[in-house]
mmCIF file of C-alpha atoms in Angstrom:
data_model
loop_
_atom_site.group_PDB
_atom_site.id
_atom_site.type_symbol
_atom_site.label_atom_id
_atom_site.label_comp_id
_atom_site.label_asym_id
_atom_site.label_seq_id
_atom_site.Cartn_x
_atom_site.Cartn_y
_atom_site.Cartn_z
ATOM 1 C CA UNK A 1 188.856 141.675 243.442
ATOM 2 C CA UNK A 2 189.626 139.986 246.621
ATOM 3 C CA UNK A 3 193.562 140.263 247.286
ATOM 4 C CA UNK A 4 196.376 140.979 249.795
ATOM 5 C CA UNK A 5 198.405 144.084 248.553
ATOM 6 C CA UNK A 6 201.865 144.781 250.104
ATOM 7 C CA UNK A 7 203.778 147.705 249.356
ATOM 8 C CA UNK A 8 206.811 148.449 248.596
ATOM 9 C CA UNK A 9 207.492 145.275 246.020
ATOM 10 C CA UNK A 10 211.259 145.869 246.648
ATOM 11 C CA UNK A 11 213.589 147.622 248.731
ATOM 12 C CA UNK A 12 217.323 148.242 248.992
ATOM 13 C CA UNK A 13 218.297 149.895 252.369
ATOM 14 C CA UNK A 14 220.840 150.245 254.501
ATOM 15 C CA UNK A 15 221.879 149.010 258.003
ATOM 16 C CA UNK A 16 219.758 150.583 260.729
ATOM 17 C CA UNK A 17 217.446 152.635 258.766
ATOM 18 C CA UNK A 18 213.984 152.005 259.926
ATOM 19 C CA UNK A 19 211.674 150.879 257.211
ATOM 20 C CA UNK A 20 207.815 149.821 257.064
ATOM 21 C CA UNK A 21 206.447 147.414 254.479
ATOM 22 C CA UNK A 22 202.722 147.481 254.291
ATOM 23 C CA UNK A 23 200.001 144.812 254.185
ATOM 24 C CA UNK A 24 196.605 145.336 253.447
ATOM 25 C CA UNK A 25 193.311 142.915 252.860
ATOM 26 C CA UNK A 26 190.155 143.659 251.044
ATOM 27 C CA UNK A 27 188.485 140.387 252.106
ATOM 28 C CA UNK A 28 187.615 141.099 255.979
ATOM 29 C CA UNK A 29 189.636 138.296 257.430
ATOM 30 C CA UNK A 30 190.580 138.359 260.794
ATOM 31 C CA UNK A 31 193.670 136.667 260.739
ATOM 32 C CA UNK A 32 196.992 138.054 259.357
ATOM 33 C CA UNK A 33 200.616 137.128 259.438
ATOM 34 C CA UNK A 34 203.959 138.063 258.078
ATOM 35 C CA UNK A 35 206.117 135.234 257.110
ATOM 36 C CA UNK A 36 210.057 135.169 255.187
ATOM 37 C CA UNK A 37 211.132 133.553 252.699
ATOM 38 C CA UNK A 38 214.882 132.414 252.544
ATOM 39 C CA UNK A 39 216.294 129.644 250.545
ATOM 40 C CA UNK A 40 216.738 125.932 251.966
ATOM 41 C CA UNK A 41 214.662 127.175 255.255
ATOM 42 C CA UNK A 42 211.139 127.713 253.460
ATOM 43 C CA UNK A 43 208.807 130.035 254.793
ATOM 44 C CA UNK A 44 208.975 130.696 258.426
ATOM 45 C CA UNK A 45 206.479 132.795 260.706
ATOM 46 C CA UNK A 46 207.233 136.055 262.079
ATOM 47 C CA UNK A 47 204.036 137.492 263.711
ATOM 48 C CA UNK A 48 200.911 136.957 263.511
ATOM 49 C CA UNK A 49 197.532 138.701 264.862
ATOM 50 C CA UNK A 50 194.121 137.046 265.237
ATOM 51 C CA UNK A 51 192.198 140.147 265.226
ATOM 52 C CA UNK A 52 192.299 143.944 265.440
ATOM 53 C CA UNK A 53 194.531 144.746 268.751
ATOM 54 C CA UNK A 54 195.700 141.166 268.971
ATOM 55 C CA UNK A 55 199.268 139.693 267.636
ATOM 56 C CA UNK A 56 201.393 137.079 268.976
ATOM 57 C CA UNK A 57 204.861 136.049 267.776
ATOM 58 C CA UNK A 58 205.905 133.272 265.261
ATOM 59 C CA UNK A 59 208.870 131.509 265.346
ATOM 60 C CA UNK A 60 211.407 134.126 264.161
ATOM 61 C CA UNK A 61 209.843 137.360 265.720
ATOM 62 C CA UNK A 62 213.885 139.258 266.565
ATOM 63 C CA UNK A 63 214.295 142.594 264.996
ATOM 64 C CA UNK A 64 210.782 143.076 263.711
ATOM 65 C CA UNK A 65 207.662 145.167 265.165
ATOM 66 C CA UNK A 66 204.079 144.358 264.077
ATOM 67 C CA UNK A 67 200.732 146.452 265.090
ATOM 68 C CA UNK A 68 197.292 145.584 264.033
ATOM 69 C CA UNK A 69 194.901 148.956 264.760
ATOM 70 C CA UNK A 70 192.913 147.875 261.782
ATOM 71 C CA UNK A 71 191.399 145.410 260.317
ATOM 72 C CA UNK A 72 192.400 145.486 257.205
ATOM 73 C CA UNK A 73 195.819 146.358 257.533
ATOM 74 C CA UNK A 74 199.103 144.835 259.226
ATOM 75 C CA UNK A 75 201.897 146.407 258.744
ATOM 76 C CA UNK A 76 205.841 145.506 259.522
ATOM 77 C CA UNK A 77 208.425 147.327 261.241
ATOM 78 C CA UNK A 78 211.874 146.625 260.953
ATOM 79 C CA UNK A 79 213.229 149.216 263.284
ATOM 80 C CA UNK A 80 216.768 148.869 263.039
ATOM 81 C CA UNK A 81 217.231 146.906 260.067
ATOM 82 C CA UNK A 82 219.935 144.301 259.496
ATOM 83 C CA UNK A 83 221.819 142.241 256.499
ATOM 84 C CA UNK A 84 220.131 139.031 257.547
ATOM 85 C CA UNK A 85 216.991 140.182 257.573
ATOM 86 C CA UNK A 86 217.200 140.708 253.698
ATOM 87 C CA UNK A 87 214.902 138.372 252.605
ATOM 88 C CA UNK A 88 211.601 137.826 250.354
ATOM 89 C CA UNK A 89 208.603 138.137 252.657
ATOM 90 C CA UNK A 90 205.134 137.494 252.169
ATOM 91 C CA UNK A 91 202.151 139.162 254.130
ATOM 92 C CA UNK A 92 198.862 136.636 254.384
ATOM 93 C CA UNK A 93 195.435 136.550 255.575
ATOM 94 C CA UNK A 94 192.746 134.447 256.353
ATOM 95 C CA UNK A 95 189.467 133.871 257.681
ATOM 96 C CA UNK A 96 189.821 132.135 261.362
ATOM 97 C CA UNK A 97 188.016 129.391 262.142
ATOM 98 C CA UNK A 98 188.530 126.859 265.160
ATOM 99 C CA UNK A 99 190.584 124.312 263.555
ATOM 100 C CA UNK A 100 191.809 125.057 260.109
ATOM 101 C CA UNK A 101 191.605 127.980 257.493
ATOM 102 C CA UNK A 102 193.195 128.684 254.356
ATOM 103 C CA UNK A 103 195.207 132.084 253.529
ATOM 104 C CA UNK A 104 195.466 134.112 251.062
ATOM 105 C CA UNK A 105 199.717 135.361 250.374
ATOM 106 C CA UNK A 106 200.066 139.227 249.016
ATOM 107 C CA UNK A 107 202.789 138.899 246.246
ATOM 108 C CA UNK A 108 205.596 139.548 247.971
ATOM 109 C CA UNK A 109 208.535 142.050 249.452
ATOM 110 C CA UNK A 110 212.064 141.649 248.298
ATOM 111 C CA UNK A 111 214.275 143.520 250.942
ATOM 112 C CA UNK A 112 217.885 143.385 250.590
ATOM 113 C CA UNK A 113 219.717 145.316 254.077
ATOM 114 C CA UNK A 114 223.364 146.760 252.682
ATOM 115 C CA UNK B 1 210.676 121.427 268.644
ATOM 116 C CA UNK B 2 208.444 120.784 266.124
ATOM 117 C CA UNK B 3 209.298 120.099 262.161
ATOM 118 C CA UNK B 4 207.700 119.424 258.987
ATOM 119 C CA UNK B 5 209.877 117.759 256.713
ATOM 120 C CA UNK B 6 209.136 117.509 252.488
ATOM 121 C CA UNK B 7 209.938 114.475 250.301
ATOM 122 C CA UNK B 8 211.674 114.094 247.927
ATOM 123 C CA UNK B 9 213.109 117.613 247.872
ATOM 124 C CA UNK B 10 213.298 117.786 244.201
ATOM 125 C CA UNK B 11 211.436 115.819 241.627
ATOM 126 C CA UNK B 12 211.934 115.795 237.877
ATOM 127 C CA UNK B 13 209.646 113.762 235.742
ATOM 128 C CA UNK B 14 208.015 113.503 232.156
ATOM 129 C CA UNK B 15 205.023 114.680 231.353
ATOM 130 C CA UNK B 16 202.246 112.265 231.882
ATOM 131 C CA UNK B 17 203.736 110.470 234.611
ATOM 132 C CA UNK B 18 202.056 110.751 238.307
ATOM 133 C CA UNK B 19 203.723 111.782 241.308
ATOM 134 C CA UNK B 20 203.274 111.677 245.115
ATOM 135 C CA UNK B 21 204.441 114.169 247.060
ATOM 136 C CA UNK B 22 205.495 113.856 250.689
ATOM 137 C CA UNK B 23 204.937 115.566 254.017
ATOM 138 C CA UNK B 24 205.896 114.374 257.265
ATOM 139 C CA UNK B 25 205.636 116.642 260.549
ATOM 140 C CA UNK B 26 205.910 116.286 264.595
ATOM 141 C CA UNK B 27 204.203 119.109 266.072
ATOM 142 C CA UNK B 28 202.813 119.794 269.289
ATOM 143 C CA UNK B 29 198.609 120.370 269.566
ATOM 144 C CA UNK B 30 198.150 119.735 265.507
ATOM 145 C CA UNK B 31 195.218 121.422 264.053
ATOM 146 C CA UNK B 32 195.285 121.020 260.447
ATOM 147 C CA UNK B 33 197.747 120.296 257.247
ATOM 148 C CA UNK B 34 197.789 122.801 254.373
ATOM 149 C CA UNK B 35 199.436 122.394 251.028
ATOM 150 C CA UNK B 36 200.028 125.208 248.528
ATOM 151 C CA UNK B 37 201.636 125.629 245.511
ATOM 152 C CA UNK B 38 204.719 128.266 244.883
ATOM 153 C CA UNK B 39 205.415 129.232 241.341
ATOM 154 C CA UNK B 40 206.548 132.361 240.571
ATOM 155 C CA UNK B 41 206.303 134.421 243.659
ATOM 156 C CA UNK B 42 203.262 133.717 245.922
ATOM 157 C CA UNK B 43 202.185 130.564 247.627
ATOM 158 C CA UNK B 44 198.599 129.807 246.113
ATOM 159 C CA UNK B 45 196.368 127.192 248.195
ATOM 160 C CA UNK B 46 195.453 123.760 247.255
ATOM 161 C CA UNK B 47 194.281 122.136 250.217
ATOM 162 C CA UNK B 48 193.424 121.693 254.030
ATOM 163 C CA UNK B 49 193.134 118.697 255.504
ATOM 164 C CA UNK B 50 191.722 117.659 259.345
ATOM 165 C CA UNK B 51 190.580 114.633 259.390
ATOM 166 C CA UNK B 52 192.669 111.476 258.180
ATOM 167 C CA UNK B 53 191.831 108.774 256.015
ATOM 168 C CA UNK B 54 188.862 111.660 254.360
ATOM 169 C CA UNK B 55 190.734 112.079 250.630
ATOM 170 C CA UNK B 56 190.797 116.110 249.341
ATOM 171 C CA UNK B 57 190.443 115.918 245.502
ATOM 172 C CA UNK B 58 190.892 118.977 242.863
ATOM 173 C CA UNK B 59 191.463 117.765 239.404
ATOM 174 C CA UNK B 60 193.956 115.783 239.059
ATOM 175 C CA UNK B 61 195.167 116.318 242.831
ATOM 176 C CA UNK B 62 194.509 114.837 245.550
ATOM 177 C CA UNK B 63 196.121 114.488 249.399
ATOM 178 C CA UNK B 64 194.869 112.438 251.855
ATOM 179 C CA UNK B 65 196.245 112.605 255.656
ATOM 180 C CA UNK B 66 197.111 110.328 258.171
ATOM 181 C CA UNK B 67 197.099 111.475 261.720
ATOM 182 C CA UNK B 68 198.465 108.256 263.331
ATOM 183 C CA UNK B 69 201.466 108.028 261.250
ATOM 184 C CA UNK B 70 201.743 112.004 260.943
ATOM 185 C CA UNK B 71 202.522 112.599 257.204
ATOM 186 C CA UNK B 72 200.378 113.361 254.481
ATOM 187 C CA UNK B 73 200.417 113.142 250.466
ATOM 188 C CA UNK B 74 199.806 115.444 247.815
ATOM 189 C CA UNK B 75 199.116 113.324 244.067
ATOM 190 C CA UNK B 76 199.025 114.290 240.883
ATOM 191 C CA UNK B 77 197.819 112.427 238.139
ATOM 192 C CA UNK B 78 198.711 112.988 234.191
ATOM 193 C CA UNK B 79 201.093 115.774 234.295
ATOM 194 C CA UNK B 80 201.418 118.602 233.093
ATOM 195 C CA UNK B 81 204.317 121.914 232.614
ATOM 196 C CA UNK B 82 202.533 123.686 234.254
ATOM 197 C CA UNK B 83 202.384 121.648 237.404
ATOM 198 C CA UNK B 84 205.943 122.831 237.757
ATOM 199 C CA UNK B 85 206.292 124.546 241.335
ATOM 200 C CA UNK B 86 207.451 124.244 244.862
ATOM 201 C CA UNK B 87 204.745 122.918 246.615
ATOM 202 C CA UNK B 88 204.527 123.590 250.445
ATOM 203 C CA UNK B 89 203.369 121.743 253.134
ATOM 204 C CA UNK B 90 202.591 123.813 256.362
ATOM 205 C CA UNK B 91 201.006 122.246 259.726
ATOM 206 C CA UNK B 92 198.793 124.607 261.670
ATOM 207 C CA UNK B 93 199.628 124.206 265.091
ATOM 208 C CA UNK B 94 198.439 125.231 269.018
ATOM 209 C CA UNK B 95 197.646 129.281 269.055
ATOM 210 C CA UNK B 96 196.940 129.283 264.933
ATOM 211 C CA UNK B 97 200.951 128.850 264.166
ATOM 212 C CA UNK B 98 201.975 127.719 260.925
ATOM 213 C CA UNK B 99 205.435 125.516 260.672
ATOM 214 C CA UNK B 100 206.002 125.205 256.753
ATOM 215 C CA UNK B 101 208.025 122.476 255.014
ATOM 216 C CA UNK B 102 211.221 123.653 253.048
ATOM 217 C CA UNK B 103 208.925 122.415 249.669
ATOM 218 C CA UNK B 104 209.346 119.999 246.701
ATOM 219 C CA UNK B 105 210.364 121.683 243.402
ATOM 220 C CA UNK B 106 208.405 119.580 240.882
ATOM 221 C CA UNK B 107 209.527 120.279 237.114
ATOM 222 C CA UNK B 108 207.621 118.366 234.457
ATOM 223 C CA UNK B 109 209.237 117.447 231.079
ATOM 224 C CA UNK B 110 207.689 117.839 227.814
#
């Protein structure tokens, strides 16, 4: 089945304990990006990557560390993790294609920072 | 700085009844429109759009877009609960950036 996985589902932590959440795609797509989720702000872009070894940052990028060594996978790093980055974020993929593409979402990360 | 901005913000309506949907943007080097849909958890995908005037049509939705006037529309026709969702619009923009819309919630009535 073709799908975006993301692992863990939902995490408490605290304040500065470094933390990974996972993103994986079964469907070969080149393109992948990590976007959050907060309410009355919709879903903005964090990073992004348009193939293996290539990422580029969205529009809220500060406090957060991407890497892209596979295809398949594209994880995030939250390296010294704060309250307001607790959030609901949502890993996606896509085929890229010159002008448009559609993606795929994984089903989510709830992360609350204490 | 660019900005996609969703219309109404909330909807409620009766079963049956159609609604339009709308999504206005200014963005810098536009590439395409998307809309999704946003029930429980995950945005699923409804639609890309490129080209204006060229109606997308699934069902009983549709969107058309209209790159002059920079907005497009998301209809739906007849209906139902379960068209009940937030439905995003997102512009896809210069280097394969998305800018998303803060969304519609849509209930339907029985």
């Amino acid at each position: 089945e073709a799908q975006v996985t993301q692992n863990p589902r939902y995490l408490i932590t605290v304040t500065g304990k470094k933390l990974t959440v996972t993103c994986s795609q079964n469907m070969n797509h080149e393109y992948m990006s990590w976007y959050r989720q907060d309410p009355g702000l919709g879903l903005r872009q964090i990073y992004y990557s348009m193939n293996v070894e290539v990422t580029d940052k969205g529009d809220v990028p500060e406090g957060y560390k991407v890497s892209r060594k596979e295809k398949r996978n594209f994880p995030l790093i939250l390296e010294s993790p704060s309250p307001n980055q607790t959030s609901l974020y949502f890993c996606a993929s896509s085929l890229w294609s010159q002008n448009a593409y559609e993606q795929y979402f994984g089903p989510g990360t709830r992360l609350t920072v204490t | 700085e660019d900005k996609v901005v969703q219309s109404p913000l909330s909807l409620v309506v009766h079963e049956g009844d159609t609604v339009t949907l709308n999504c206005s943007y200014e963005v810098t080097n536009f590439r395409s429109l998307l809309w999704y849909k946003q029930e429980k958890k995950a945005p699923t995908f409804l639609f890309m759009l490129t080209s204006s005037g060229i109606e997308k049509k699934s069902g009983r939705l549709s969107s058309i877009l209209d790159k002059k006037e920079l907005f497009s529309i998301l209809n739906i026709t007849a209906t139902q609960t379960g068209d009940s969702a937030v439905y995003l619009c997102a512009v896809v923009r210069g280097a394969q950036k998305l800018v998303f819309g803060q969304g519609t919630r849509l209930t339907i009535n029985p």
